[in-house]
Coordinates of C-alpha atoms and ligand atoms in Angstrom, one line a residue:
M179 CA 34.6 55.2 12.3
K180 CA 35.9 55.3 8.7
R181 CA 34.6 57.4 5.8
A182 CA 33.3 55.7 2.7
K183 CA 36.4 57.0 0.7
D184 CA 38.8 55.4 3.4
L185 CA 37.1 52.2 3.1
L186 CA 37.3 52.5 -0.8
V187 CA 41.0 53.3 -0.6
E188 CA 41.5 50.2 1.6
A189 CA 39.6 48.0 -0.7
V190 CA 41.4 49.0 -3.8
E191 CA 44.8 48.3 -2.2
T192 CA 43.2 44.9 -1.1
L193 CA 42.1 44.0 -4.7
L194 CA 45.2 45.4 -6.4
A195 CA 47.3 43.1 -4.1
A196 CA 45.1 40.1 -5.4
R197 CA 45.7 41.1 -8.8
D198 CA 42.4 42.2 -9.7
N199 CA 42.8 44.5 -12.7
T200 CA 39.3 46.4 -12.3
A201 CA 40.0 47.0 -8.7
Q202 CA 38.7 50.5 -8.5
L203 CA 35.4 49.8 -10.2
D204 CA 34.9 46.5 -8.3
A205 CA 35.4 48.2 -5.0
E206 CA 32.9 51.0 -6.0
V207 CA 30.3 48.3 -7.1
L208 CA 30.6 46.5 -4.0
M209 CA 30.0 49.6 -1.9
M210 CA 27.2 50.8 -4.1
Y211 CA 25.5 47.2 -3.6
L212 CA 26.0 47.2 0.1
Q213 CA 24.8 50.6 0.6
G214 CA 21.8 50.4 -2.0
Y215 CA 23.5 53.5 -3.8
G216 CA 23.5 54.5 -7.4
R217 CA 26.9 56.0 -8.6
A218 CA 26.0 59.7 -8.1
Q219 CA 24.9 58.9 -4.6
L220 CA 28.2 57.0 -3.8
Y221 CA 30.1 60.0 -5.1
A222 CA 27.9 62.5 -3.2
R223 CA 28.5 60.5 0.1
L224 CA 32.2 59.7 0.1
D225 CA 32.9 61.7 3.2
E226 CA 30.1 60.1 5.5
P227 CA 31.3 58.0 8.3
I228 CA 30.4 54.2 7.8
N229 CA 29.4 52.3 11.0
D230 CA 31.7 49.4 12.1
E231 CA 29.3 46.7 11.2
T232 CA 28.9 48.2 7.6
A233 CA 32.5 48.3 7.3
A234 CA 33.0 44.8 8.5
S235 CA 30.3 43.6 5.9
F236 CA 32.2 45.5 3.1
R237 CA 35.4 44.1 3.9
E238 CA 33.9 40.6 3.7
L239 CA 32.7 41.5 0.2
V240 CA 36.1 42.7 -0.7
A241 CA 37.6 39.5 0.5
R242 CA 35.3 37.4 -1.6
R243 CA 36.4 39.3 -4.6
A244 CA 40.0 39.3 -3.6
Q245 CA 39.7 35.5 -3.7
G246 CA 38.7 35.5 -7.2
E247 CA 34.8 35.3 -7.0
P248 CA 33.1 37.5 -9.8
V249 CA 31.5 40.7 -8.8
A250 CA 28.3 39.5 -10.5
Y251 CA 28.0 36.6 -8.1
I252 CA 28.6 38.6 -5.1
T253 CA 26.0 41.1 -6.0
S254 CA 23.7 38.6 -8.0
H255 CA 23.3 41.2 -10.9
R256 CA 24.4 41.6 -14.4
E257 CA 23.5 44.3 -16.7
F258 CA 22.9 43.0 -20.3
M259 CA 21.5 44.9 -23.1
A260 CA 20.5 47.7 -20.5
L261 CA 18.5 45.3 -18.6
D262 CA 19.4 44.3 -15.0
F263 CA 19.5 40.5 -14.9
Y264 CA 19.6 38.2 -11.7
V265 CA 22.6 35.7 -11.7
D266 CA 23.9 33.3 -9.4
R267 CA 26.4 30.3 -9.5
R268 CA 24.0 28.2 -11.3
V269 CA 24.4 30.1 -14.5
L270 CA 27.4 31.8 -16.7
I271 CA 27.6 35.3 -16.2
P272 CA 26.5 36.9 -19.3
R273 CA 29.3 38.6 -21.4
P274 CA 29.4 41.7 -23.8
E275 CA 30.0 39.4 -26.6
T276 CA 26.7 37.9 -26.2
E277 CA 25.3 41.4 -26.8
L278 CA 26.9 41.5 -30.1
L279 CA 25.5 38.0 -31.0
L280 CA 21.9 39.6 -30.3
E281 CA 22.7 42.8 -32.0
Y282 CA 23.8 41.1 -35.4
T283 CA 20.9 38.6 -35.2
V284 CA 18.4 41.4 -34.8
N285 CA 19.9 43.2 -37.8
K286 CA 20.0 40.3 -39.9
L287 CA 16.2 39.5 -38.8
R288 CA 15.2 43.1 -40.0
D289 CA 16.9 42.7 -43.3
K290 CA 15.1 39.3 -43.9
G291 CA 11.8 41.1 -43.2
W292 CA 10.3 38.1 -41.6
T293 CA 7.2 38.8 -39.6
E294 CA 7.3 38.0 -35.9
E295 CA 4.3 35.5 -36.2
E296 CA 6.3 33.5 -38.6
F297 CA 9.1 32.8 -36.4
P298 CA 9.2 30.4 -33.7
L299 CA 12.6 31.0 -32.2
V300 CA 14.7 29.0 -29.9
D301 CA 17.7 30.1 -27.5
V302 CA 19.8 27.2 -27.2
G303 CA 21.6 27.0 -23.7
T304 CA 19.7 29.7 -22.2
G305 CA 21.5 29.7 -18.9
S306 CA 20.5 33.1 -17.2
G307 CA 17.8 33.5 -19.9
V308 CA 19.5 36.8 -21.3
I309 CA 19.0 35.8 -25.0
A310 CA 15.5 34.5 -24.6
V311 CA 14.2 37.4 -22.5
Y312 CA 15.8 39.9 -24.6
L313 CA 14.2 38.5 -27.8
A314 CA 10.7 38.2 -26.2
L315 CA 10.9 41.8 -25.4
R316 CA 12.4 42.7 -28.7
F317 CA 9.7 40.7 -30.6
P318 CA 6.6 40.8 -28.6
R319 CA 4.5 38.6 -31.0
A320 CA 7.2 35.9 -31.4
K321 CA 6.9 32.5 -30.1
V322 CA 9.9 31.8 -28.1
Y323 CA 11.6 28.7 -26.9
A324 CA 14.4 28.4 -24.6
T325 CA 16.4 25.0 -23.8
D326 CA 19.1 24.1 -21.3
I327 CA 20.4 20.7 -20.2
S328 CA 20.8 22.1 -16.6
T329 CA 17.5 22.4 -14.6
E330 CA 19.3 24.8 -12.1
A331 CA 19.9 27.1 -14.9
L332 CA 16.5 26.8 -16.0
E333 CA 15.2 28.0 -12.6
V334 CA 17.4 31.1 -12.9
A335 CA 16.2 31.9 -16.5
K336 CA 12.5 31.5 -15.4
L337 CA 13.3 33.9 -12.5
N338 CA 14.4 36.5 -15.0
A339 CA 11.7 35.8 -17.4
R340 CA 9.4 36.8 -14.4
R341 CA 11.4 39.9 -13.6
F342 CA 10.6 41.2 -17.0
E343 CA 7.3 39.9 -17.3
V344 CA 7.8 37.6 -20.2
E345 CA 7.3 34.3 -18.3
E346 CA 4.3 33.7 -20.3
R347 CA 5.8 34.2 -23.6
I348 CA 8.8 32.0 -23.3
N349 CA 8.5 28.0 -23.2
F350 CA 11.4 26.7 -21.1
L351 CA 12.4 23.1 -21.9
Q352 CA 15.0 21.0 -20.3
G353 CA 17.0 18.6 -22.3
N354 CA 19.7 18.3 -24.8
L355 CA 20.0 21.1 -27.2
L356 CA 17.0 20.9 -29.9
E357 CA 15.7 17.6 -28.6
P358 CA 13.1 18.9 -26.4
L359 CA 11.5 21.2 -28.9
P360 CA 7.9 20.2 -29.8
E361 CA 7.9 21.8 -33.1
P362 CA 10.7 23.0 -35.7
V363 CA 11.7 26.6 -35.4
K364 CA 12.7 29.2 -37.9
I365 CA 15.3 31.0 -36.0
L366 CA 18.0 29.3 -33.7
V367 CA 20.1 31.5 -31.5
S368 CA 22.6 30.3 -29.3
N369 CA 25.7 30.9 -27.1
P370 CA 26.8 27.4 -26.7
P371 CA 29.6 26.0 -24.6
Y372 CA 32.7 26.5 -26.8
T373 CA 35.8 26.5 -24.7
I374 CA 38.5 24.0 -24.2
L375 CA 38.0 23.8 -20.3
A376 CA 41.7 23.2 -19.6
Q377 CA 42.5 26.6 -21.4
V378 CA 39.8 28.6 -19.3
E379 CA 41.0 31.1 -16.8
P380 CA 41.3 29.5 -13.6
N381 CA 38.9 31.8 -11.8
V382 CA 36.4 31.4 -14.4
A383 CA 36.7 27.5 -14.5
R384 CA 36.4 27.7 -10.5
Y385 CA 33.5 29.8 -10.0
E386 CA 31.1 29.5 -13.2
P387 CA 29.3 26.0 -14.3
N388 CA 31.8 23.8 -16.2
I389 CA 28.7 22.6 -18.1
A390 CA 28.3 26.2 -19.4
L391 CA 31.9 26.3 -20.6
D392 CA 33.0 22.8 -21.8
G393 CA 33.0 22.6 -25.6
G394 CA 34.8 19.2 -25.6
P395 CA 38.4 18.5 -26.4
K396 CA 38.5 21.0 -29.4
G397 CA 35.7 23.3 -28.3
L398 CA 33.5 22.3 -31.3
A399 CA 31.5 19.3 -29.9
I400 CA 28.4 21.3 -29.1
Y401 CA 28.3 23.2 -32.3
R402 CA 28.8 19.9 -34.3
E403 CA 25.6 18.3 -32.3
L404 CA 23.6 21.3 -32.5
L405 CA 24.0 21.8 -36.3
R406 CA 23.3 18.0 -36.7
Q407 CA 20.0 18.4 -34.8
A408 CA 19.1 21.4 -36.6
Q409 CA 18.9 19.6 -39.9
T410 CA 15.6 18.4 -39.0
R411 CA 14.3 21.0 -36.7
L412 CA 14.8 24.0 -38.6
V413 CA 12.1 25.6 -40.8
R414 CA 13.2 26.8 -44.2
P415 CA 14.3 29.2 -44.9
G416 CA 15.8 29.6 -41.5
L417 CA 18.6 31.3 -39.6
I418 CA 21.2 30.1 -37.2
A419 CA 23.1 32.7 -35.2
L420 CA 26.1 31.5 -33.0
E421 CA 28.3 33.0 -30.8
I422 CA 32.0 31.7 -31.2
G423 CA 35.4 31.8 -29.7
S424 CA 37.6 34.2 -31.6
E425 CA 39.4 31.2 -33.3
Q426 CA 36.4 29.2 -34.4
A427 CA 35.1 31.1 -37.4
N428 CA 36.5 28.6 -40.0
D429 CA 35.6 25.5 -37.9
V430 CA 32.2 26.6 -37.4
A431 CA 31.7 27.8 -41.0
N432 CA 32.9 24.5 -42.1
L433 CA 30.4 22.6 -39.9
G434 CA 27.5 25.0 -41.1
R435 CA 28.5 24.1 -44.9
F436 CA 28.8 20.3 -44.0
F437 CA 25.2 20.3 -42.4
F438 CA 23.5 23.0 -44.5
P439 CA 25.4 22.8 -48.2
G440 CA 24.7 26.0 -49.9
C441 CA 23.9 28.1 -46.8
Q442 CA 25.1 31.7 -46.8
I443 CA 27.7 32.4 -43.9
D444 CA 28.4 35.5 -42.5
V445 CA 31.2 36.0 -39.8
F446 CA 31.1 39.2 -37.6
K447 CA 33.8 40.8 -35.3
D448 CA 33.7 42.4 -32.1
Y449 CA 35.2 45.9 -31.5
A450 CA 38.6 44.4 -30.9
G451 CA 38.6 42.9 -34.5
L452 CA 38.0 39.4 -33.2
D453 CA 35.5 37.0 -34.8
R454 CA 32.7 36.6 -32.5
V455 CA 29.5 35.5 -34.2
V456 CA 28.7 33.3 -37.2
I457 CA 25.2 33.6 -38.9
L458 CA 24.0 30.8 -41.2
D459 CA 21.3 31.9 -43.7
I460 CA 19.7 28.6 -44.7
G461 CA 17.7 28.9 -48.0
E462 CA 14.4 27.5 -49.0
E463 CA 15.5 24.0 -50.5
P464 CA 16.0 21.1 -48.0
H465 CA 19.0 19.0 -49.0
N466 CA 20.3 15.4 -48.7
L467 CA 21.0 15.0 -45.0
P468 CA 24.8 14.0 -44.5
Ligands
SAM688 C1 27.7 29.5 -22.5 S1 26.4 29.3 -21.6 C2 25.3 30.5 -22.2 C3 24.2 31.0 -21.2 C4 23.4 32.3 -21.6 N1 22.7 31.8 -23.0 C5 24.5 33.4 -22.0 O1 24.7 33.7 -23.2 O2 24.8 33.9 -21.2 C6 25.9 27.9 -22.2 C7 24.6 27.1 -21.6 O3 24.4 25.8 -22.3 C8 24.0 24.8 -21.4 N2 24.4 23.5 -22.0 C9 25.4 22.8 -22.0 N3 25.1 21.8 -22.8 C10 23.9 21.8 -23.2 C11 23.1 20.9 -23.9 N4 23.8 19.6 -24.4 N5 22.0 21.1 -24.1 C12 21.5 22.2 -23.7 N6 22.0 23.2 -23.0 C13 23.3 23.0 -22.8 C14 24.6 25.2 -20.3 O4 24.0 24.6 -19.1 C15 24.7 26.7 -20.1 O5 23.6 27.2 -19.5

């Protein structure tokens, strides 16, 4: 029988050969998942023998990873804002950039001093529900809507809402962007599809839902439609917080100016100095719609 550490060495070799640049981490996560261990337990039990059946199961998981399947889909877990979310192939795997979107949004809301009761908020394109669930937990008195065009994604989002006991707090709606909303909202938060599909990393395009990625020929189609719809579905003063691709700040800011002339626009960067979030602070006065 092999020891856990022998299987890990073998897995890392397999994953490195498959050009997995997080081979060590992935091998450890897969072993922890299979054995139901935490990290401390994994390291404490490296010398223990692993029976043949478990070793075969581990090799199967490693083979899936070597084919390019994301670890989060293999284990059905993704940590986001220190919360453990369920994910599967019906939804995009939440990314660290989206944690920044939430941090900047929460800071901005704190600066505004709006009370929670005041703000119906919406997470547009909720996917796994990470944004809606986090905001429902963070603002326990706020009314929260979450929309998605994908009924499959909404099933996953509802599952996560149940997991964190906020299913009664979030109104999940299927449909195109803001169209299903029953009332205007004051705060709109979204990580919409914003990539040009042909430019997406092959394994991402192969495993993750294309509807979650495809922002049209220039990556801007969903922003344009979302901001157009927001003109008539946003309470003033209101706020729109959007995750963006690193090259999209100018284009999204211009769309913001077009649909909301006079709005204040802030662009925020990630830790690598790349533009990642645009927040439109929309003032009191309605304007003539373009
Ligand atoms: C980039 S994913 C974001 C998922 C999740 N909010 C997150 O940050 O991890 C975009 C989501 O928008 C949804 N979507 C795409 N087109 C849409 C549309 N026209 N109306 C509503 N949702 C849409 C997709 O199904 C997907 O769940």
